[in-house]
Coordinates of C-alpha atoms and ligand atoms in Angstrom, one line a residue:
M1 CA 116.9 33.3 59.2
S2 CA 117.4 30.7 61.9
R3 CA 115.4 30.8 65.1
P4 CA 116.4 29.4 68.5
G5 CA 115.8 25.7 68.3
D6 CA 116.7 25.4 64.6
H7 CA 120.0 24.0 63.5
T8 CA 120.6 25.2 60.0
G9 CA 124.3 24.2 59.9
A10 CA 125.0 27.2 57.7
S11 CA 128.5 28.5 58.2
R12 CA 128.9 32.3 58.8
I13 CA 131.4 34.7 60.3
L14 CA 130.1 37.7 62.3
S15 CA 132.3 40.5 63.6
G16 CA 132.1 42.4 66.8
L17 CA 134.3 43.8 69.5
G18 CA 136.7 41.4 71.1
V19 CA 136.6 42.4 74.7
S20 CA 138.2 39.4 76.4
P21 CA 141.0 37.6 74.4
G22 CA 141.3 33.9 73.7
Y23 CA 139.3 31.2 71.9
A24 CA 136.2 29.2 72.9
I25 CA 134.8 26.4 70.9
G26 CA 131.4 24.8 71.8
R27 CA 127.7 24.7 71.2
A28 CA 125.5 27.7 71.3
Y29 CA 123.2 28.2 74.3
L30 CA 120.7 31.0 73.6
V31 CA 119.4 33.1 76.5
D32 CA 116.0 34.2 75.4
R33 CA 115.4 37.8 76.4
R34 CA 112.8 38.6 73.8
R35 CA 110.5 41.4 74.9
V36 CA 107.5 40.6 77.0
Q37 CA 104.1 41.7 75.8
I38 CA 103.0 44.7 77.9
P39 CA 99.2 45.2 78.4
K40 CA 97.6 48.7 78.5
Y41 CA 94.4 49.5 80.2
H42 CA 92.8 52.3 82.2
F43 CA 91.3 51.6 85.6
E44 CA 88.5 53.2 87.6
P45 CA 89.7 55.9 90.1
A46 CA 88.5 53.7 92.9
Q47 CA 91.0 51.0 91.9
L48 CA 94.0 53.4 92.2
D49 CA 95.1 52.2 95.6
A50 CA 94.9 48.6 94.7
E51 CA 96.9 49.1 91.4
I52 CA 99.5 51.1 93.3
E53 CA 99.7 48.3 95.9
R54 CA 100.2 45.8 93.1
F55 CA 103.1 47.9 91.8
R56 CA 104.7 48.2 95.3
A57 CA 104.3 44.4 95.7
A58 CA 106.2 43.8 92.5
L59 CA 108.9 46.3 93.6
K60 CA 109.2 44.4 96.9
V61 CA 109.6 41.0 95.1
S62 CA 112.2 42.5 92.8
E63 CA 114.2 44.0 95.6
E64 CA 114.1 40.6 97.5
Q65 CA 115.3 38.8 94.3
V66 CA 118.1 41.2 93.8
R67 CA 119.0 41.1 97.6
T68 CA 119.2 37.3 97.5
L69 CA 121.4 37.3 94.4
R70 CA 123.6 40.0 95.9
N71 CA 124.0 38.1 99.2
R72 CA 124.9 34.9 97.4
L73 CA 127.5 36.8 95.3
E74 CA 129.0 38.5 98.4
V75 CA 129.3 35.2 100.2
S76 CA 131.0 33.6 97.3
G77 CA 133.5 36.4 97.2
E78 CA 132.5 37.7 93.8
E79 CA 133.1 41.4 93.3
H80 CA 130.1 41.9 90.9
Y81 CA 127.7 42.2 93.8
L82 CA 128.3 46.0 93.6
I83 CA 126.4 46.0 90.3
L84 CA 123.5 44.5 92.1
D85 CA 123.7 47.2 94.8
A86 CA 123.2 49.6 92.0
H87 CA 120.1 47.7 90.9
Q88 CA 118.8 47.8 94.4
L89 CA 119.2 51.6 94.4
M90 CA 117.5 51.9 91.1
L91 CA 114.5 50.0 92.5
Q92 CA 114.2 52.6 95.2
D93 CA 114.9 55.6 92.9
E94 CA 112.5 58.5 93.1
M95 CA 112.4 58.9 89.3
L96 CA 111.3 55.3 88.9
V97 CA 109.0 54.8 91.9
D98 CA 107.4 58.2 92.2
G99 CA 107.4 58.5 88.4
V100 CA 105.3 55.3 88.0
C101 CA 102.9 56.2 90.9
Q102 CA 102.4 59.8 89.6
T103 CA 101.7 58.5 86.1
M104 CA 99.2 56.1 87.4
R105 CA 97.5 58.8 89.6
A106 CA 97.4 61.3 86.7
Q107 CA 96.3 59.0 83.9
H108 CA 94.7 56.1 85.6
I109 CA 96.7 53.7 83.5
N110 CA 97.9 50.3 84.7
P111 CA 101.3 50.0 86.4
E112 CA 102.8 48.0 83.5
W113 CA 102.1 50.7 81.0
A114 CA 103.1 53.5 83.4
L115 CA 106.4 51.6 84.1
K116 CA 107.0 51.3 80.3
K117 CA 106.6 55.1 80.0
V118 CA 108.8 56.0 82.9
L119 CA 111.6 53.6 81.8
R120 CA 111.6 55.2 78.4
S121 CA 112.2 58.6 79.9
I122 CA 114.9 57.3 82.2
K123 CA 116.6 55.7 79.3
Q124 CA 116.5 59.0 77.4
V125 CA 118.5 60.6 80.2
F126 CA 121.2 57.9 79.9
D127 CA 121.2 58.3 76.1
N128 CA 122.2 61.9 76.5
I129 CA 125.2 61.1 78.6
D130 CA 128.5 61.5 76.8
D131 CA 130.5 59.1 78.8
E132 CA 130.7 55.6 77.3
Y133 CA 130.8 53.9 80.8
F134 CA 127.6 55.6 81.9
R135 CA 125.8 55.3 78.6
E136 CA 126.4 51.6 78.9
R137 CA 124.8 51.7 82.4
R138 CA 121.6 52.2 80.4
S139 CA 121.5 48.4 80.2
D140 CA 121.1 48.3 84.0
V141 CA 117.9 50.2 83.5
D142 CA 116.8 47.6 81.0
F143 CA 117.6 44.7 83.4
V144 CA 115.9 46.4 86.4
G145 CA 112.9 47.3 84.3
D146 CA 112.6 43.8 82.8
R147 CA 112.7 42.2 86.2
L148 CA 110.1 44.6 87.6
M149 CA 107.9 44.1 84.6
R150 CA 108.1 40.3 84.7
N151 CA 107.2 40.4 88.4
L152 CA 104.3 42.7 87.7
L153 CA 103.0 40.3 85.1
G154 CA 103.7 37.2 87.3
M155 CA 106.2 35.8 84.9
S156 CA 109.4 33.9 85.7
Q157 CA 112.9 35.5 85.2
P158 CA 115.0 34.2 82.2
T159 CA 118.0 32.2 83.2
V160 CA 121.3 31.0 81.9
S161 CA 121.5 28.1 84.3
G162 CA 120.5 25.5 81.8
V163 CA 123.8 25.9 79.8
A164 CA 125.2 22.5 79.2
H165 CA 128.9 21.5 79.4
S166 CA 130.9 23.1 76.6
G167 CA 128.2 25.7 76.2
I168 CA 128.7 29.2 74.7
I169 CA 126.2 31.8 75.8
V170 CA 124.6 33.8 73.1
A171 CA 122.3 36.6 74.2
H172 CA 121.2 40.0 73.2
D173 CA 122.7 41.2 76.5
L174 CA 123.5 39.6 79.9
S175 CA 122.4 40.9 83.3
P176 CA 124.5 40.8 86.4
A177 CA 122.1 38.1 87.7
D178 CA 123.0 36.0 84.6
T179 CA 126.7 36.5 85.4
L180 CA 126.1 35.1 88.9
E181 CA 125.1 31.9 87.3
L182 CA 127.8 32.1 84.7
T183 CA 130.5 32.1 87.4
R184 CA 129.1 28.7 88.6
S185 CA 128.3 27.1 85.3
P186 CA 130.6 25.3 82.9
V187 CA 130.3 28.1 80.3
L188 CA 133.3 28.5 77.9
G189 CA 132.7 32.0 76.5
F190 CA 130.1 34.3 75.3
A191 CA 128.9 36.6 72.6
T192 CA 126.3 39.4 72.9
E193 CA 124.6 41.8 70.5
A194 CA 124.7 44.7 73.0
G195 CA 127.7 46.0 74.9
G196 CA 130.9 47.9 74.4
R197 CA 134.4 47.8 75.8
T198 CA 133.3 48.9 79.3
S199 CA 129.9 47.1 79.4
H200 CA 129.3 44.7 82.3
T201 CA 129.5 41.8 79.9
A202 CA 133.0 42.9 78.9
I203 CA 134.1 43.7 82.4
I204 CA 132.9 40.4 83.7
A205 CA 134.3 38.4 80.8
R206 CA 137.7 39.8 81.5
S207 CA 137.5 39.1 85.2
L208 CA 136.4 35.5 84.6
E209 CA 139.0 35.3 81.8
L210 CA 136.4 33.9 79.4
P211 CA 136.8 34.7 75.7
A212 CA 134.0 37.2 74.7
V213 CA 132.8 39.2 71.8
V214 CA 130.2 41.9 72.2
A215 CA 128.4 44.3 69.9
V216 CA 127.9 41.5 67.3
G217 CA 125.2 42.7 64.9
G218 CA 122.6 40.1 63.9
L219 CA 123.9 37.6 66.4
T220 CA 120.7 36.2 67.7
D221 CA 119.2 36.1 64.2
H222 CA 121.9 33.9 62.8
V223 CA 122.7 31.6 65.7
G224 CA 120.5 28.6 66.4
R225 CA 120.5 26.5 69.6
G226 CA 123.1 23.8 69.3
D227 CA 125.1 25.4 66.5
V228 CA 128.8 25.0 66.8
L229 CA 130.5 28.3 67.6
V230 CA 134.0 29.6 67.8
I231 CA 134.4 32.7 69.9
D232 CA 137.6 34.5 68.8
G233 CA 137.9 37.1 71.6
T234 CA 141.3 38.2 70.3
A235 CA 140.1 39.2 66.8
G236 CA 136.5 40.0 67.8
R237 CA 134.8 37.3 65.7
V238 CA 132.1 34.7 66.1
I239 CA 132.3 31.8 63.6
I240 CA 129.0 29.9 63.3
N241 CA 129.3 26.2 62.2
P242 CA 132.9 26.6 60.9
P243 CA 134.0 24.2 58.2
R244 CA 136.2 21.4 59.4
A245 CA 139.5 23.0 58.4
E246 CA 138.6 26.2 60.1
L247 CA 137.6 24.4 63.3
E248 CA 140.9 22.6 63.4
R249 CA 142.8 25.8 62.9
Y250 CA 141.0 27.3 65.9
Q251 CA 141.5 24.2 68.0
A252 CA 145.2 24.6 67.4
L253 CA 145.1 28.3 68.1
Q254 CA 143.3 27.6 71.4
L255 CA 145.9 25.1 72.5
V256 CA 148.7 27.5 71.8
Y257 CA 146.9 30.4 73.4
R258 CA 146.1 28.5 76.7
A259 CA 149.7 27.2 77.0
Q260 CA 151.1 30.7 76.3
R261 CA 148.7 32.3 78.8
A262 CA 149.7 29.8 81.5
R263 CA 153.4 30.4 80.8
I264 CA 152.9 34.2 80.9
D265 CA 150.9 34.1 84.1
A266 CA 153.4 31.8 85.8
V267 CA 156.0 34.6 85.5
R268 CA 153.7 37.6 86.2
H269 CA 155.5 38.5 89.4
D270 CA 158.9 38.6 87.8
A271 CA 160.4 42.0 87.1
A272 CA 159.6 43.7 83.7
T273 CA 163.1 44.3 82.5
T274 CA 163.8 44.7 78.7
D275 CA 166.1 42.4 76.9
D276 CA 168.7 45.2 77.0
G277 CA 168.4 45.7 80.8
H278 CA 165.9 48.6 81.2
R279 CA 163.5 48.3 84.2
I280 CA 159.9 49.1 83.3
V281 CA 157.4 49.7 86.1
V282 CA 154.0 48.1 85.3
R283 CA 151.2 49.2 87.6
G284 CA 147.4 48.6 87.7
N285 CA 144.3 50.9 87.4
I286 CA 141.4 50.4 89.7
E287 CA 137.9 51.9 90.0
R288 CA 137.0 50.4 93.4
P289 CA 139.0 49.8 96.5
D290 CA 138.3 46.1 96.6
E291 CA 140.1 45.7 93.3
A292 CA 143.5 46.7 94.7
A293 CA 144.5 43.3 96.0
G294 CA 143.6 41.6 92.7
V295 CA 145.7 44.0 90.7
L296 CA 148.7 43.1 92.7
D297 CA 148.0 39.5 92.4
H298 CA 148.0 39.9 88.6
G299 CA 151.6 41.0 88.9
A300 CA 151.3 44.8 89.1
A301 CA 153.9 46.8 91.0
G302 CA 151.4 49.0 92.8
I303 CA 148.4 51.1 91.7
G304 CA 149.0 53.7 89.1
L305 CA 145.5 55.1 89.0
F306 CA 142.6 54.9 91.5
R307 CA 139.6 56.6 89.9
T308 CA 137.9 57.8 93.1
E309 CA 134.8 59.1 91.4
Y310 CA 133.3 55.6 91.7
L311 CA 133.1 56.2 95.5
Y312 CA 130.6 59.0 94.9
M313 CA 128.2 57.1 92.6
N314 CA 125.0 55.3 93.3
R315 CA 124.4 57.0 96.5
E316 CA 122.4 59.9 98.0
V317 CA 125.1 61.5 100.0
P318 CA 128.8 61.8 99.1
P319 CA 131.2 59.7 101.2
D320 CA 132.4 61.6 104.3
E321 CA 136.0 62.0 105.4
E322 CA 136.1 58.8 107.6
E323 CA 134.6 56.6 104.9
Q324 CA 137.1 58.0 102.3
L325 CA 140.0 57.5 104.7
A326 CA 139.0 53.9 105.2
H327 CA 139.0 53.3 101.4
Y328 CA 142.3 55.1 100.7
R329 CA 143.9 53.3 103.6
A330 CA 142.7 49.9 102.3
V331 CA 144.1 50.7 98.8
L332 CA 147.4 51.9 100.1
E333 CA 147.8 48.9 102.4
A334 CA 147.0 46.5 99.5
A335 CA 149.3 48.4 97.1
G336 CA 152.5 47.7 99.2
P337 CA 155.8 49.3 98.4
G338 CA 154.8 50.2 94.8
G339 CA 152.3 52.6 96.3
A340 CA 149.1 54.0 95.0
T341 CA 148.4 57.1 92.8
I342 CA 145.0 58.3 94.0
R343 CA 143.3 60.7 91.7
T344 CA 141.0 63.3 93.1
L345 CA 137.4 63.3 92.0
D346 CA 137.0 63.3 88.2
I347 CA 133.2 63.7 88.0
G348 CA 131.0 66.1 86.2
G349 CA 128.2 66.7 83.8
D350 CA 129.1 63.5 81.8
K351 CA 129.5 61.3 84.8
L352 CA 126.5 60.6 87.0
A353 CA 126.6 61.2 90.7
A354 CA 123.2 61.7 92.2
S355 CA 124.9 62.7 95.4
L356 CA 126.3 65.8 93.8
R357 CA 123.0 67.0 92.3
L358 CA 124.6 68.4 89.1
G359 CA 122.5 70.0 86.5
P360 CA 122.4 68.8 82.8
E361 CA 125.0 70.5 80.5
A362 CA 124.8 70.9 76.7
N363 CA 128.4 69.9 76.2
P364 CA 129.4 68.0 79.3
V365 CA 132.8 66.7 78.0
M366 CA 133.9 70.3 77.9
G367 CA 131.9 71.3 81.0
L368 CA 132.0 71.4 84.7
R369 CA 134.0 68.3 85.4
A370 CA 136.9 67.1 87.5
I371 CA 139.2 69.8 88.9
R372 CA 136.8 72.5 87.6
L373 CA 134.0 71.2 89.7
C374 CA 136.2 70.5 92.7
L375 CA 137.5 74.1 92.8
Q376 CA 133.9 75.4 92.6
R377 CA 132.9 73.1 95.5
P378 CA 135.7 73.5 98.1
D379 CA 133.4 72.1 100.7
L380 CA 133.3 68.8 98.7
F381 CA 137.0 68.9 97.7
K382 CA 138.3 69.6 101.2
V383 CA 136.7 66.4 102.5
Q384 CA 138.6 64.4 99.9
L385 CA 141.9 66.2 100.4
R386 CA 141.7 65.8 104.2
A387 CA 141.0 62.1 103.8
L388 CA 143.9 61.7 101.4
L389 CA 146.3 63.5 103.7
R390 CA 145.2 61.4 106.6
A391 CA 145.7 58.2 104.6
S392 CA 149.3 59.2 103.8
V393 CA 150.6 57.5 106.8
H394 CA 149.3 54.1 105.7
G395 CA 151.4 53.6 102.6
E396 CA 153.2 55.2 99.6
L397 CA 150.6 57.7 98.5
R398 CA 150.8 59.8 95.4
V399 CA 148.1 62.4 94.9
M400 CA 147.0 63.2 91.3
L401 CA 144.8 65.9 89.9
P402 CA 142.7 65.3 86.8
L403 CA 141.9 67.5 83.8
I404 CA 144.4 70.3 84.6
G405 CA 144.5 73.0 82.0
G406 CA 146.1 75.9 83.8
L407 CA 148.5 76.8 86.5
E408 CA 145.7 78.5 88.4
E409 CA 144.1 75.1 89.0
I410 CA 147.3 73.6 90.3
R411 CA 147.9 76.6 92.6
A412 CA 144.4 76.8 93.9
T413 CA 144.4 73.1 94.7
R414 CA 147.8 73.4 96.3
A415 CA 146.5 76.3 98.5
L416 CA 143.5 74.2 99.6
Y417 CA 145.7 71.2 100.2
D418 CA 148.1 73.2 102.3
S419 CA 145.3 74.6 104.3
C420 CA 143.9 71.1 104.9
R421 CA 147.4 70.0 106.0
A422 CA 147.8 72.9 108.4
E423 CA 144.3 72.2 109.8
L424 CA 145.1 68.5 110.3
R425 CA 148.4 69.3 112.0
A426 CA 146.6 71.6 114.4
E427 CA 144.2 68.8 115.1
G428 CA 147.2 66.6 115.9
Q429 CA 146.7 64.1 113.1
P430 CA 149.8 62.2 111.9
L431 CA 150.7 63.0 108.3
A432 CA 153.5 61.8 106.0
D433 CA 156.1 64.5 105.3
E434 CA 156.5 63.9 101.6
I435 CA 153.6 63.1 99.4
P436 CA 154.2 63.3 95.7
F437 CA 151.7 65.7 94.1
G438 CA 151.1 65.3 90.4
I439 CA 148.8 65.9 87.5
M440 CA 147.2 64.1 84.7
V441 CA 148.3 65.4 81.3
E442 CA 145.1 65.0 79.4
L443 CA 144.4 68.4 77.9
P444 CA 146.3 69.9 74.9
A445 CA 146.8 73.0 77.1
A446 CA 148.7 70.9 79.7
V447 CA 150.9 69.6 76.9
T448 CA 151.7 73.1 75.6
L449 CA 152.4 74.4 79.1
A450 CA 154.1 71.2 80.3
D451 CA 157.4 73.0 81.0
W452 CA 155.7 75.4 83.4
F453 CA 153.6 72.8 85.0
A454 CA 156.7 70.6 85.6
E455 CA 158.1 73.3 87.8
E456 CA 155.2 73.1 90.2
V457 CA 154.3 69.4 90.4
D458 CA 156.2 66.2 91.2
F459 CA 155.0 64.0 88.4
F460 CA 153.0 63.8 85.2
S461 CA 150.7 60.9 84.2
I462 CA 149.6 60.9 80.6
G463 CA 145.9 60.2 80.3
T464 CA 145.6 59.2 76.7
N465 CA 141.9 58.5 76.9
D466 CA 141.1 62.1 77.2
L467 CA 144.2 63.4 75.6
T468 CA 143.3 61.6 72.4
Q469 CA 139.7 62.9 72.6
Y470 CA 140.7 66.5 73.1
T471 CA 143.7 66.5 70.7
L472 CA 141.8 64.9 67.8
A473 CA 138.4 66.4 68.8
V474 CA 137.0 62.9 68.7
D475 CA 134.4 62.0 71.4
R476 CA 135.8 58.9 73.1
G477 CA 132.3 57.5 73.5
N478 CA 130.8 58.2 70.1
R479 CA 130.6 55.1 67.9
Y480 CA 130.1 57.2 64.8
V481 CA 133.7 58.6 65.0
A482 CA 135.3 55.6 66.7
H483 CA 137.3 54.9 63.6
L484 CA 139.0 58.3 64.0
Y485 CA 139.9 57.7 67.7
N486 CA 143.4 56.3 67.6
P487 CA 146.3 57.1 70.1
L488 CA 148.8 56.1 67.4
H489 CA 147.8 59.1 65.4
P490 CA 150.9 61.1 64.4
A491 CA 149.6 64.1 66.3
M492 CA 149.4 62.0 69.4
L493 CA 152.9 60.6 68.9
R494 CA 154.4 64.1 68.8
T495 CA 152.3 65.1 71.8
I496 CA 153.4 62.2 73.9
A497 CA 157.0 62.7 72.8
H498 CA 156.9 66.3 73.9
V499 CA 155.4 65.5 77.3
V500 CA 158.0 62.9 78.0
R501 CA 160.9 65.1 76.9
T502 CA 159.7 68.0 78.9
A503 CA 159.2 65.9 82.1
R504 CA 162.7 64.4 81.7
A505 CA 164.3 67.9 81.1
A506 CA 162.6 69.0 84.4
D507 CA 163.6 65.8 86.1
I508 CA 160.2 64.8 87.2
E509 CA 158.6 61.4 86.8
V510 CA 156.3 60.8 83.8
S511 CA 154.1 57.8 83.4
M512 CA 151.0 56.8 81.4
C513 CA 147.7 55.6 82.8
G514 CA 145.3 55.8 79.8
E515 CA 144.2 52.6 78.0
M516 CA 147.0 53.0 75.5
A517 CA 149.4 51.9 78.3
G518 CA 148.0 48.4 78.2
E519 CA 147.7 48.0 74.5
P520 CA 150.2 45.5 73.1
L521 CA 150.5 47.3 69.8
A522 CA 151.4 50.6 71.5
L523 CA 154.0 49.1 73.8
P524 CA 157.2 49.3 71.7
V525 CA 156.2 52.9 70.7
L526 CA 155.8 54.0 74.3
L527 CA 159.1 52.5 75.3
G528 CA 160.7 54.1 72.3
L529 CA 159.2 57.4 73.3
G530 CA 160.9 57.1 76.7
L531 CA 158.2 56.0 79.0
R532 CA 159.3 53.7 81.8
T533 CA 156.2 53.6 84.0
L534 CA 152.9 52.3 82.7
S535 CA 149.6 51.7 84.5
M536 CA 146.8 49.6 83.0
N537 CA 143.8 47.3 83.6
Q538 CA 144.8 44.2 85.5
N539 CA 144.4 41.7 82.8
S540 CA 146.9 43.4 80.6
V541 CA 149.6 43.4 83.2
A542 CA 151.1 39.9 82.8
L543 CA 151.0 40.1 78.9
I544 CA 152.6 43.6 78.8
K545 CA 155.3 42.5 81.3
S546 CA 156.1 39.5 79.2
M547 CA 156.4 41.6 76.1
V548 CA 158.6 44.0 77.8
R549 CA 161.1 41.2 78.6
D550 CA 161.3 40.4 74.8
L551 CA 161.8 44.0 73.6
R552 CA 164.9 46.0 73.4
I553 CA 164.9 49.8 74.0
D554 CA 167.3 50.5 71.2
E555 CA 165.0 48.7 68.8
C556 CA 162.0 50.6 70.2
E557 CA 163.8 53.9 69.7
A558 CA 164.6 53.0 66.2
L559 CA 161.0 52.1 65.5
V560 CA 159.9 55.5 66.9
A561 CA 162.4 57.3 64.7
E562 CA 161.0 55.4 61.7
I563 CA 157.3 56.1 62.4
A564 CA 158.1 59.8 63.1
A565 CA 158.4 60.1 59.3
L566 CA 155.0 58.5 58.6
R567 CA 152.2 60.9 58.1
T568 CA 149.0 58.9 58.4
V569 CA 147.7 56.8 61.2
A570 CA 147.3 53.8 58.8
E571 CA 151.0 53.9 57.8
V572 CA 152.0 54.1 61.5
E573 CA 149.9 51.2 62.5
D574 CA 151.0 49.1 59.6
H575 CA 154.6 49.8 60.3
V576 CA 154.3 49.1 64.0
R577 CA 152.5 45.8 63.3
K578 CA 155.2 44.6 60.9
S579 CA 158.0 45.7 63.3
M580 CA 156.4 43.9 66.2
R581 CA 156.2 40.7 64.3
H582 CA 159.9 40.9 63.8
M583 CA 160.7 42.2 67.3
L584 CA 158.7 39.5 69.0
D585 CA 159.6 36.6 66.7
G586 CA 159.7 33.5 68.8
A587 CA 158.7 35.4 72.0
L588 CA 156.4 34.1 74.6
A589 CA 153.7 36.6 73.9
A590 CA 153.9 36.4 70.1
S591 CA 151.4 33.7 69.4
M592 CA 149.0 35.1 71.9
L593 CA 148.9 38.3 70.0
D594 CA 148.3 36.6 66.6
P595 CA 146.2 37.8 64.7
M596 CA 146.5 41.2 66.4
I597 CA 150.0 41.7 65.0
Ligands
PEP1 C1 142.5 59.2 80.7 O1 141.8 60.2 80.3 O2 143.4 58.7 80.0 C2 142.3 58.6 82.0 C3 143.1 57.7 82.5 O3 141.3 59.1 82.8 P1 139.8 58.6 82.6 O4 139.8 57.5 81.6 O5 139.3 58.3 83.9 O6 139.1 59.9 82.0
MG2 MG1 140.7 61.3 81.8

């Protein structure tokens, strides 16, 4: 086993999740985040105040460090400072601060040990959350806890700033503070042991457009400082000390990839029209209002999904009408003529919002979330509906409801929405006359009843993230069943086909905003199934638009007809891959997708 500082030269390939595509070749730079030794001792009761004072002083230092980092990020225009806001809130959180003080008072143990105990119980809460995004926020607790612990012990904070030119960061995990330095250092890519598709490392890697692989088992055991590394963010591989021929192969791949990426980016604002003349609308998904402008800059024709729940998180009190109005207005103005589909609050037992004070649920994915919660809390829901209605004069707004399973939910929401509209009119507020009102199709019940729902709403947007989860009964955040989670499953293909057909028959718009919409391999299938509007993460936009230009709808339809006869997911995937190779032969995107197709 090599240790940081050794250079064994042994060649090895490790696999992980490729979360940001492309290739990086350089020398390993290890960020050492090995655990600090935590002392344990009991103090005399008379020392309690002094020990608590010591803990509060460390809290203060930690808060100042986070504030300084945050301000530097904000000034430099980086969006990641919001993550540091979350860290700031954690440092003030009752569960942490009061938890440590109470433990010290009750047991007379030193603050370091009390902190260790409290962090463990906070992490257990995160472990029990079913949503992948929030489970991964557990790493924030680690970073905040590590910072506080080091300050209590008078130790310095680990840093990535020493990375040399052509360096590749290798770490167990990276903190938002690390990423501040990453944005300023000549780093080429990174690999971590921790993380998943929606971890900070992944999000930041994509926004910096640096190749990255996360969830690489055994990474820090096998990589030594100075080892030559290849990060293959496309295939999700880390190659340690590759043999010469392999290195040359990757150097060639890297050159091709960069050239292709530049060519694809250069035409990102061109229309996405298929080779046989069908116009496809490619929109972007956002979680925060300040992401809207960036999505448009990546070539999206508007916002196809704004997940408003993020406005309710990391705060004590939910956002009021004026605050929400300001956010929705900003998003609509940035979205331009392509407009914005703003989804009402999709939060619940599985998604944390301290401001809503929700109790724990045994099975939160099937619990009180999204529209179910909103209809139980009309006080809360009305604030959002009023803000949305008032925002309607500032752009092309589409209002969308999540997790609809029955007509009752559509009708109850419509009644509340209409009463808000009447109230606002009486108050003399200007409102748009026509605001498309649609639903996410993400429950099997909505698929089955799609014909009835289509009579009562203006559009459908297929949410494949949840629809796959509920159709296949595969928890979307559970790594033990991740191999079973595949939107190209034959059951999903029939499901999507049915929704598209039903919407078309009723003459309402149908689009897709789940992750599947931005997956290159799914694209010909979705076009063949009849979808013409897709909404995805911003970094997929240019690539998907480029692929659209090289595909023909008649060929995509033929592909769908062929896979309709295939009965296993493996056969479907295999056939789609082979057909794609043929369909994209010589196309701009083809070599970028290698070895994906
Ligand atoms: C979906 O379920 O596909 C979707 C887009 O919604 P979310 O990922 O926010 O649940
Ligand atoms: Mg969903």
